[in-house]
CSV table of C-alpha atoms and ligand atoms in Angstrom, one decimal:
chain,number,residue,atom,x,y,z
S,240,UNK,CA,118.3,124.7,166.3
S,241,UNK,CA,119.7,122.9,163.4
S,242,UNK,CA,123.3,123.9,162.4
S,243,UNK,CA,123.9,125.5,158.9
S,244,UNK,CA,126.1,122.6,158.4
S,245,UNK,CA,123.0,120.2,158.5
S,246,UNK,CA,120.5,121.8,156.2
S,247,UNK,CA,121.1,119.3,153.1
S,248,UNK,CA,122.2,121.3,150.1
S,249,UNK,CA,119.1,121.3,147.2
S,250,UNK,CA,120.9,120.5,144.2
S,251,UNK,CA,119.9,123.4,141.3
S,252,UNK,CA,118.4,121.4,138.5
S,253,UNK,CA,119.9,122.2,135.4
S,254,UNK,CA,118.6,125.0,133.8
S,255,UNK,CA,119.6,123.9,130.1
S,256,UNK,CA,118.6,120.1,129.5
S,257,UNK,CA,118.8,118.2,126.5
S,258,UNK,CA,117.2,120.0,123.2
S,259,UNK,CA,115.8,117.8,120.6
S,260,UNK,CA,118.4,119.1,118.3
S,261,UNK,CA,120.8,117.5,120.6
S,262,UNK,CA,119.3,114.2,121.0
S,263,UNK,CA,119.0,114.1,116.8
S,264,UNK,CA,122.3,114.7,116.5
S,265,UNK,CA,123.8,112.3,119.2
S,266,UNK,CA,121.4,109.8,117.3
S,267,UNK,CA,123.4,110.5,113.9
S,268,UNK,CA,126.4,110.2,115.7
S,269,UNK,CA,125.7,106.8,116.6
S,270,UNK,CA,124.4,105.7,113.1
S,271,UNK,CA,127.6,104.5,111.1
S,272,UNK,CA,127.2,106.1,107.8
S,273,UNK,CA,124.8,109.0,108.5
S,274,UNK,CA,125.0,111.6,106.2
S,275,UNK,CA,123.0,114.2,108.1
S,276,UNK,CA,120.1,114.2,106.1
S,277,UNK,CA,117.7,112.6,108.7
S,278,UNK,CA,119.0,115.1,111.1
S,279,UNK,CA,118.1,118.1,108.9
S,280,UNK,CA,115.2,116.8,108.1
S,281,UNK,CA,114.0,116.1,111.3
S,282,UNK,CA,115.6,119.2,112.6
S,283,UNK,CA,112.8,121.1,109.7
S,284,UNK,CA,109.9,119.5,111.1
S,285,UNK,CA,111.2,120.8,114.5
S,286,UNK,CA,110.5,124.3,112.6
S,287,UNK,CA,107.5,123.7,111.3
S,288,UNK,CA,106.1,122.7,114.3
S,289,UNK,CA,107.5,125.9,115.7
S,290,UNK,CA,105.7,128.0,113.7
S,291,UNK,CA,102.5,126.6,113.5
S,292,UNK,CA,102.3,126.6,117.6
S,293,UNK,CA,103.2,130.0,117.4
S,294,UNK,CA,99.9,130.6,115.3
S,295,UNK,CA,98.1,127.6,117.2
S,296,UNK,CA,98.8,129.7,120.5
S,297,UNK,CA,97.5,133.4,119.0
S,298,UNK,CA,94.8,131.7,117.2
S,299,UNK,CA,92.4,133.6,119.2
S,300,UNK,CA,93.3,136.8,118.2
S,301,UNK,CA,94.9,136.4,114.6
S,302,UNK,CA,91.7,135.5,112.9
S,303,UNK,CA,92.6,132.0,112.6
S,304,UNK,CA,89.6,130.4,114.1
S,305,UNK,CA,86.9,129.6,111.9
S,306,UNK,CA,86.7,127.8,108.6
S,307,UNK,CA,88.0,128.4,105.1
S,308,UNK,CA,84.9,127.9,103.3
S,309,UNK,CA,86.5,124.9,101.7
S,310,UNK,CA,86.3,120.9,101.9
S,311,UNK,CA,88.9,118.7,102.3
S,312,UNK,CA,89.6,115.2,100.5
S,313,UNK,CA,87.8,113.5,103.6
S,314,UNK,CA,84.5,115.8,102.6
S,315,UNK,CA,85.4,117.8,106.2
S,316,UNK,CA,85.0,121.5,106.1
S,317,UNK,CA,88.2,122.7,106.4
S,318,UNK,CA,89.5,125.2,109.2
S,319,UNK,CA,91.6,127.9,108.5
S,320,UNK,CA,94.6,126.7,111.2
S,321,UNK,CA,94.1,123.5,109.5
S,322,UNK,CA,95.0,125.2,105.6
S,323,UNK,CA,97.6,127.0,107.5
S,324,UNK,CA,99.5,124.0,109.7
S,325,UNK,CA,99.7,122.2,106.2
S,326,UNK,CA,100.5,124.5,104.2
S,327,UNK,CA,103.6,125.7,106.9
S,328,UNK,CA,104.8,121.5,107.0
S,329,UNK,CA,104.2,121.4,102.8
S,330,UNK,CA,106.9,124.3,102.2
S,331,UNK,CA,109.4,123.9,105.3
S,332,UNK,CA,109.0,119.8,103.8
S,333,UNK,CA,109.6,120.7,100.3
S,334,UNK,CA,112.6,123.5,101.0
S,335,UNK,CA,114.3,121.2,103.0
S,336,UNK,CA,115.6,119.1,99.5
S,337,UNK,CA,115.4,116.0,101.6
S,338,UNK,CA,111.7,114.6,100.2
S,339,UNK,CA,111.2,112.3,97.8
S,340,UNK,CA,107.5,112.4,98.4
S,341,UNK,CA,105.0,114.4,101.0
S,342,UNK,CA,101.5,113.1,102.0
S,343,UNK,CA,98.7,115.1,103.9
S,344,UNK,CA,95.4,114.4,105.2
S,345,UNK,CA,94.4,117.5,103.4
S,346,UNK,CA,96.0,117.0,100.3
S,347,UNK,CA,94.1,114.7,97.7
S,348,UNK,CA,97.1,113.2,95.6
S,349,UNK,CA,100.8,112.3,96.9
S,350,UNK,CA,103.7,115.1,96.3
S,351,UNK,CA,105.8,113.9,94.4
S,352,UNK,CA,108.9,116.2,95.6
S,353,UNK,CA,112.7,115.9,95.1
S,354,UNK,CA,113.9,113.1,92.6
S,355,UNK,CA,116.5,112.1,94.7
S,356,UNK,CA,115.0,112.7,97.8
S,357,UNK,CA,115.9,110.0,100.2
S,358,UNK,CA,112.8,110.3,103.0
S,359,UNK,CA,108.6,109.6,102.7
S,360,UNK,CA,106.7,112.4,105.0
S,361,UNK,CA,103.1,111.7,106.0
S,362,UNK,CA,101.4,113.7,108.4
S,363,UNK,CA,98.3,115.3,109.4
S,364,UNK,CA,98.8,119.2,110.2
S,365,UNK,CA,96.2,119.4,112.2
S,366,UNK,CA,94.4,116.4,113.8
S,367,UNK,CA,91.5,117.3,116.2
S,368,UNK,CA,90.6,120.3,114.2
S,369,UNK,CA,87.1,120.2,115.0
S,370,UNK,CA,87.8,121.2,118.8
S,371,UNK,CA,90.3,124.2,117.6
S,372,UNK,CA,87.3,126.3,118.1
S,373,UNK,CA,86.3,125.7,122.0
S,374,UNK,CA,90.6,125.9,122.8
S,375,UNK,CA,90.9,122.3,123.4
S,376,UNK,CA,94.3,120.1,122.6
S,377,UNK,CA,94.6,119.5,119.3
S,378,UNK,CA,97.8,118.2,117.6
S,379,UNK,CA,100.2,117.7,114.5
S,380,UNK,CA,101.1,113.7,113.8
S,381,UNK,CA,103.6,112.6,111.4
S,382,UNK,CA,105.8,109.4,110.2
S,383,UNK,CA,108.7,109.4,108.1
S,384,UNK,CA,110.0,106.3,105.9
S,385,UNK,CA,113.1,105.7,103.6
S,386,UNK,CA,112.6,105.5,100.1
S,387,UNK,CA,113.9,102.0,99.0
S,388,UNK,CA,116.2,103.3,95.4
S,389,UNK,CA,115.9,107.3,95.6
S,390,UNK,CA,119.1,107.5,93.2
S,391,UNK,CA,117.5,105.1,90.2
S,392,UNK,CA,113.4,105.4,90.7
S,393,UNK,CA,111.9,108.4,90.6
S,394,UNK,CA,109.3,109.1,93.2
S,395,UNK,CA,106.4,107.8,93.1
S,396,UNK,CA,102.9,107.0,95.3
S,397,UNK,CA,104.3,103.4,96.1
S,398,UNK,CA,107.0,104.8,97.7
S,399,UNK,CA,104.1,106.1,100.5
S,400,UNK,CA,102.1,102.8,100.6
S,401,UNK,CA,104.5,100.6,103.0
S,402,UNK,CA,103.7,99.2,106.0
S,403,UNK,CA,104.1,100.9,109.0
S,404,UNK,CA,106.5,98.7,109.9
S,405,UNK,CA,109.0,100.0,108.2
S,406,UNK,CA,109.1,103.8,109.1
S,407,UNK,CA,112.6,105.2,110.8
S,408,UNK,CA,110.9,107.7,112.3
S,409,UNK,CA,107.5,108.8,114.1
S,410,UNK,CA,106.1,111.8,116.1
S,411,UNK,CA,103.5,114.0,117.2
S,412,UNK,CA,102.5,117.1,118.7
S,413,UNK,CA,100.3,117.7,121.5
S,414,UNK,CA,99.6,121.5,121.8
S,415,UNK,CA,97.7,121.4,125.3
S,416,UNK,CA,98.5,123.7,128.2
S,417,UNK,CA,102.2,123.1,127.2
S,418,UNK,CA,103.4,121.8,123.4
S,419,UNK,CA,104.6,118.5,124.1
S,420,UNK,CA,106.5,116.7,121.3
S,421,UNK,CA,106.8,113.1,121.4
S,422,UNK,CA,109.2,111.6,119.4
S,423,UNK,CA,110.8,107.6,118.1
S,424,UNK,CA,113.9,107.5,116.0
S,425,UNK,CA,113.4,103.7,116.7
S,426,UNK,CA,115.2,103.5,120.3
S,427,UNK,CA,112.6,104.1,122.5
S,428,UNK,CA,109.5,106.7,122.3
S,429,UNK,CA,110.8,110.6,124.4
S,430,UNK,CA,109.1,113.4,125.4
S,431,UNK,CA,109.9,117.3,124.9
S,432,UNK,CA,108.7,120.2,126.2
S,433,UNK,CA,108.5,123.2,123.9
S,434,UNK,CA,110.1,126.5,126.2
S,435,UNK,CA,108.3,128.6,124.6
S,436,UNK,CA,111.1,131.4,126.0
S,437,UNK,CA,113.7,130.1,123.9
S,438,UNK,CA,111.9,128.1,121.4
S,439,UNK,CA,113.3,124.9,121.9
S,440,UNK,CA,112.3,122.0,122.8
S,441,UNK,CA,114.0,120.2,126.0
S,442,UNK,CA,114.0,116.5,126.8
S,443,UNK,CA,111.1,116.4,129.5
S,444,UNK,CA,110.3,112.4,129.2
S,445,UNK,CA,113.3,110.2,128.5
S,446,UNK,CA,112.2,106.7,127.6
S,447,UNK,CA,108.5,106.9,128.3
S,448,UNK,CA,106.9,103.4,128.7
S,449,UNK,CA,103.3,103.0,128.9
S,450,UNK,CA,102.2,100.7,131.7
S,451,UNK,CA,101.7,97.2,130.9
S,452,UNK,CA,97.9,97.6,131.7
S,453,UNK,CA,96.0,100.6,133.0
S,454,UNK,CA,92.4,102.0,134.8
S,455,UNK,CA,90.9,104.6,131.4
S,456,UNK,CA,89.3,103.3,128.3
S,457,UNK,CA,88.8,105.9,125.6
S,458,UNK,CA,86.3,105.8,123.0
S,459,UNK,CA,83.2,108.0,121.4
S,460,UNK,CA,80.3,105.9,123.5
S,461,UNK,CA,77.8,107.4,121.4
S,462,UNK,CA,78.5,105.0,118.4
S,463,UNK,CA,77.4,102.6,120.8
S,464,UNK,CA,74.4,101.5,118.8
S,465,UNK,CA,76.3,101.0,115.7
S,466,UNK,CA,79.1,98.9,117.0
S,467,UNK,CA,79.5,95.1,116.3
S,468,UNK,CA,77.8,92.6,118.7
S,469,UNK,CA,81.6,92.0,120.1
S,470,UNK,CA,82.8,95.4,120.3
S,471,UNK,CA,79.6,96.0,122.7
S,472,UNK,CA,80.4,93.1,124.6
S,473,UNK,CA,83.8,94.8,125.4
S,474,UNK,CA,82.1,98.1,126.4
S,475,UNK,CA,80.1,96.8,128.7
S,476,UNK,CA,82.9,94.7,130.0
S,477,UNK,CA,84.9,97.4,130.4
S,478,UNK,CA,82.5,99.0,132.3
S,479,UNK,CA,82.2,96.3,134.5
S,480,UNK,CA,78.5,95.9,133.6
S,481,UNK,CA,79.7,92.1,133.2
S,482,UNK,CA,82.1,90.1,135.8
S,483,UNK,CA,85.5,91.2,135.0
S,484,UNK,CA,86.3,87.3,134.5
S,485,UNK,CA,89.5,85.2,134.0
S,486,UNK,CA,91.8,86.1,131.2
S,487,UNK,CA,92.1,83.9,127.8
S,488,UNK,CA,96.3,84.0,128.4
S,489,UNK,CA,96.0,83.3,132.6
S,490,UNK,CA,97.0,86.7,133.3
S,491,UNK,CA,95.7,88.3,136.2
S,492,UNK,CA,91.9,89.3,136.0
S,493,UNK,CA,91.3,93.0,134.9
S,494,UNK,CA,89.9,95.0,137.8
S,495,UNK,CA,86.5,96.5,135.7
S,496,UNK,CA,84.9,98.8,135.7
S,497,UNK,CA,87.8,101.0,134.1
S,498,UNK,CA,87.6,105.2,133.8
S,499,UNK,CA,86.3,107.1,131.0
S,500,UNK,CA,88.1,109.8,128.9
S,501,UNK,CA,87.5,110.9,125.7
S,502,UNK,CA,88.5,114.3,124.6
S,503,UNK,CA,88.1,114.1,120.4
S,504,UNK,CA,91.8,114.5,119.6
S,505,UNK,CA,93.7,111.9,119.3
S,506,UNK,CA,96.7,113.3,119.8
S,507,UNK,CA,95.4,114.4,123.3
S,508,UNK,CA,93.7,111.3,124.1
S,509,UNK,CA,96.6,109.2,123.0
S,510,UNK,CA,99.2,111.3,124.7
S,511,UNK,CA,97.1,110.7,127.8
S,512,UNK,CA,97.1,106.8,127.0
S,513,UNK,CA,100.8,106.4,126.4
S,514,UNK,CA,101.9,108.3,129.6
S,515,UNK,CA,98.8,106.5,132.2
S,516,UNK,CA,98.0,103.5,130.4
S,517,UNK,CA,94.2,102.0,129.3
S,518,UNK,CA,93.0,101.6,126.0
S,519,UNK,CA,92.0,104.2,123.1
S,520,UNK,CA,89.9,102.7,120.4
S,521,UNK,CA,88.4,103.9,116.9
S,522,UNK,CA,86.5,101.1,115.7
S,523,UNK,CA,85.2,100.3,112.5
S,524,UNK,CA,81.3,101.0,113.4
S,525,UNK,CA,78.1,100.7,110.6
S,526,UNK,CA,78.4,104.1,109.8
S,527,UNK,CA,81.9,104.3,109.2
S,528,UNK,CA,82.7,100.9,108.1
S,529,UNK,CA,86.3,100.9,107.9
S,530,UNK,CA,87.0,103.4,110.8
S,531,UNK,CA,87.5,106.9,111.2
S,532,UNK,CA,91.2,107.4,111.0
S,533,UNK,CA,93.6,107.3,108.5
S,534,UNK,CA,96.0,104.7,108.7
S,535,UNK,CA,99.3,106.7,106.9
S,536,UNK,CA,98.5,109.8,108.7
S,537,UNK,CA,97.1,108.9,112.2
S,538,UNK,CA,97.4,104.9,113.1
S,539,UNK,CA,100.6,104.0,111.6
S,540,UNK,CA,102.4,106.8,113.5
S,541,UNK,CA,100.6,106.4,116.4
S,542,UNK,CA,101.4,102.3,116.5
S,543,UNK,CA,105.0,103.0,116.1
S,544,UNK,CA,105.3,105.4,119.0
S,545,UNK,CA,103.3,102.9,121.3
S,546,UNK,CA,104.9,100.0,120.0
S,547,UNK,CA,108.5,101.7,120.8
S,548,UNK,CA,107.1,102.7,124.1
S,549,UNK,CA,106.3,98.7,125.1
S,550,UNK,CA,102.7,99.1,124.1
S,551,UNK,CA,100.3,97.7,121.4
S,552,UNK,CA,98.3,98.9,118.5
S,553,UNK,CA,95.9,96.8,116.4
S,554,UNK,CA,92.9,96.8,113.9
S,555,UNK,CA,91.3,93.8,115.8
S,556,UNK,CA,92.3,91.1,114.2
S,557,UNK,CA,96.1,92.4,112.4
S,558,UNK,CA,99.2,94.1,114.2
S,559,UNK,CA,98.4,98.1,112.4
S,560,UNK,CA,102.2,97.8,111.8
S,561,UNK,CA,101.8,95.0,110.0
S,562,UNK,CA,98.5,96.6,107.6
S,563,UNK,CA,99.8,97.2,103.9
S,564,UNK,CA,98.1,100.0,102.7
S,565,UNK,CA,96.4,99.9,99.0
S,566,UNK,CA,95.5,103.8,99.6
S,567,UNK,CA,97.2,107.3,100.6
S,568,UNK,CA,93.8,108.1,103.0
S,569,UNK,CA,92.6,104.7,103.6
S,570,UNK,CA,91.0,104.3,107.1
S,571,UNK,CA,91.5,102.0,109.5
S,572,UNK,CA,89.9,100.8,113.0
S,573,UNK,CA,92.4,101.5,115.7
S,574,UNK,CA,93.0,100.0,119.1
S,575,UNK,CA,96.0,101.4,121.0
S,576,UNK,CA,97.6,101.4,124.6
S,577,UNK,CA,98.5,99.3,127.3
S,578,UNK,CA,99.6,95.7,126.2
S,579,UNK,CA,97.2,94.0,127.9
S,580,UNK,CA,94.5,96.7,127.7
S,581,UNK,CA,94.9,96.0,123.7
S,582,UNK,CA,95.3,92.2,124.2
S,583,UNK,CA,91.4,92.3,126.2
S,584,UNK,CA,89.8,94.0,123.0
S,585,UNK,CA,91.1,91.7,120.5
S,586,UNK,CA,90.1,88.6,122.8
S,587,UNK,CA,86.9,89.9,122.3
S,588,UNK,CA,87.3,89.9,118.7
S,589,UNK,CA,88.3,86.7,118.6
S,590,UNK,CA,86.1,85.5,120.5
S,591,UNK,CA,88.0,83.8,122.7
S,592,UNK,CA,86.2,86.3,125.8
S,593,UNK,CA,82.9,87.2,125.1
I,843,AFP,P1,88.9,116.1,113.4
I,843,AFP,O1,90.3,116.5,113.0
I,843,AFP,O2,87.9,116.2,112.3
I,843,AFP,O3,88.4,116.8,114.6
I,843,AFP,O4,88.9,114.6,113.8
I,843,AFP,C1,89.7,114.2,114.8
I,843,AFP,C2,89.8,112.7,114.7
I,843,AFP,O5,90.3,112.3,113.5
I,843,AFP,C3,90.7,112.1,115.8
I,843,AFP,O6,91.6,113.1,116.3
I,843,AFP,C4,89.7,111.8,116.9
I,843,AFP,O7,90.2,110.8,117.7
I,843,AFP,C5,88.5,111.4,116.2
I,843,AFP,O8,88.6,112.0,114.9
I,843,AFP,C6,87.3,111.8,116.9
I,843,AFP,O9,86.2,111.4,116.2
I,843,AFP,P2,84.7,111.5,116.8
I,843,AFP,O10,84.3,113.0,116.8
I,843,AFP,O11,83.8,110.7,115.8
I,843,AFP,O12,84.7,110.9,118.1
């Protein structure tokens, strides 16, 4: 029999991890200069998000399910979780004093907010709203920029039509079988894990990186018919219905045919993507001729939280980083994921593979 002496001692994990606040504030602490305005503000989207899980969660039973009899800007009916998510992010944004302007999916116009607001919120409450009903993950996406001269300009729409290049901040929200918030101050994409105990939200995926390639495409195959000659081509490479063939760059050949996922939130389907790897695409198709998804909103967010995490994000042909919007809901194709998962799509665009 084994001495006590020899039984290796299990190390407790600690109980109390990192909390988002924390990792805010140890950001601001490295920033020369910071006032603490980014870390407030951050720290009330942290509350909104609270309080809209906390109705996402009881939707079931609070009469939240269902629509509001109303249409949004994007001609969709709009749900009632979907009034209430924006109108929780609108106030908790506007009370916070740090906005000079606020954009929503569900809001027509821009908001123009505090003159001397220093920060740009976009967001959609509530993407994936049309699964809220059947219980499956939807999500809240947002991305924050600095207004260029809040002290002498007043704010105004162009202050929300920059690149997504130049937002400081981007996140989302996954509310699955746990609320997952993943987050990029710009160094490096993290995960938290709401304890819905405490109500806070603990560091569960330091420095996620999404796998240089991976095995799951993700994309609504019944637009099939309406796609581009190219964009066909790549479905039915990816599903191996052609050889997988030798790649454009000389990287090693793609081992086809890849998985399929597709859940109808983005948020789920792209939190899925970042952490596995593969490919999530919205393409432009001939019904919806510039894409489904909103650029300010969904992509540009989205590309900025792959990008920090070592992944891509394009339109096909341009960087979505790189797009300069003309429009607060203009829509975009979107290709995301794994670097070279992303890289195969727009080789079919190009068509350097095809
Ligand atoms: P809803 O918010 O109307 O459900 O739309 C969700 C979404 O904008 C995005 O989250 C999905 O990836 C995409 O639309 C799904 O669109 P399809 O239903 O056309 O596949």
């Amino acid at each position: 029999m084994a001495e006590a002496s020899s039984i290796p001692v299990q190390k407790t994990p600690a109980v109390v991890g990192t909390t988002l606040r924390e990792h805010v504030l140890h950001g601001m602490h490295a920033a020369p200069g910071a006032t603490g305005e980014f870390t407030s503000l951050l720290n009330h989207v942290s509350l909104a998000i609270r309080i809209i899980n906390s109705r996402v969660r009881a939707a079931g039973l609070a009469d939240l399910l269902g629509y509001t009899g109303e249409t949004n800007v994007q001609g969709e009916s709009v749900q009632k979780l979907d009034a209430f998510a924006n109108e929780v992010l609108l106030n908790v944004l506007e009370r916070s004093g740090h906005c000079g302007v606020i954009g929503s999916e569900e809001v027509d116009e821009a908001i123009l907010a505090h003159h001397h607001g220093k920060y740009v919120v976009l967001f959609d409450p509530l993407d994936g709203s049309s699964n809220i009903d059947t219980n499956v993950g939807i999500g809240t996406i947002f991305a924050i920029l600095r207004r260029s001269d809040p002290k002498l300009s007043r704010p105004s729409l162009a202050d929300a039509l920059r690149p997504g290049r130049e937002i400081v901040a981007a996140g989302y929200v996954l509310y699955g079988p746990s609320t997952i918030f993943v987050l990029s101050t710009g160094q490096g994409c993290h995960g938290f894990t709401l304890d819905p105990a405490i109500g806070e939200f603990f560091l569960s995926q330091p420095d996620i990186k999404v796998p240089a390639r991976g095995t799951c495409y993700s994309v609504n195959e019944g637009n099939f018919s309406r796609w581009t000659p190219e964009i066909q081509k790549w479905a039915r490479w990816i599903k191996g219905e052609v050889p997988a063939g030798t790649n454009p760059d000389g990287s090693e050949p793609f081992k086809t045919p890849y998985g399929a996922r597709y859940v109808g939130s983005m948020v789920a389907d792209a939190h899925r993507t970042l952490l596995k790897g593969g490919v999530f695409a919205y393409p432009a198709d001939a019904k919806s001729k510039s894409g489904k998804l909103r650029l300010l909103y969904e992509a540009n967010p989205m590309a900025f939280l792959f990008e920090q995490a070592g992944g891509a994000a394009t339109n096909g042909k341009e960087r979505i980083l790189d797009i300069m919007p003309t429009e607060l809901h203009q829509r975009t194709p979107v290709i995301l994921g794994s670097r070279d998962d992303v890289a195969a799509f727009r080789h079919f665009m190009s068509g350097e593979r095809g």
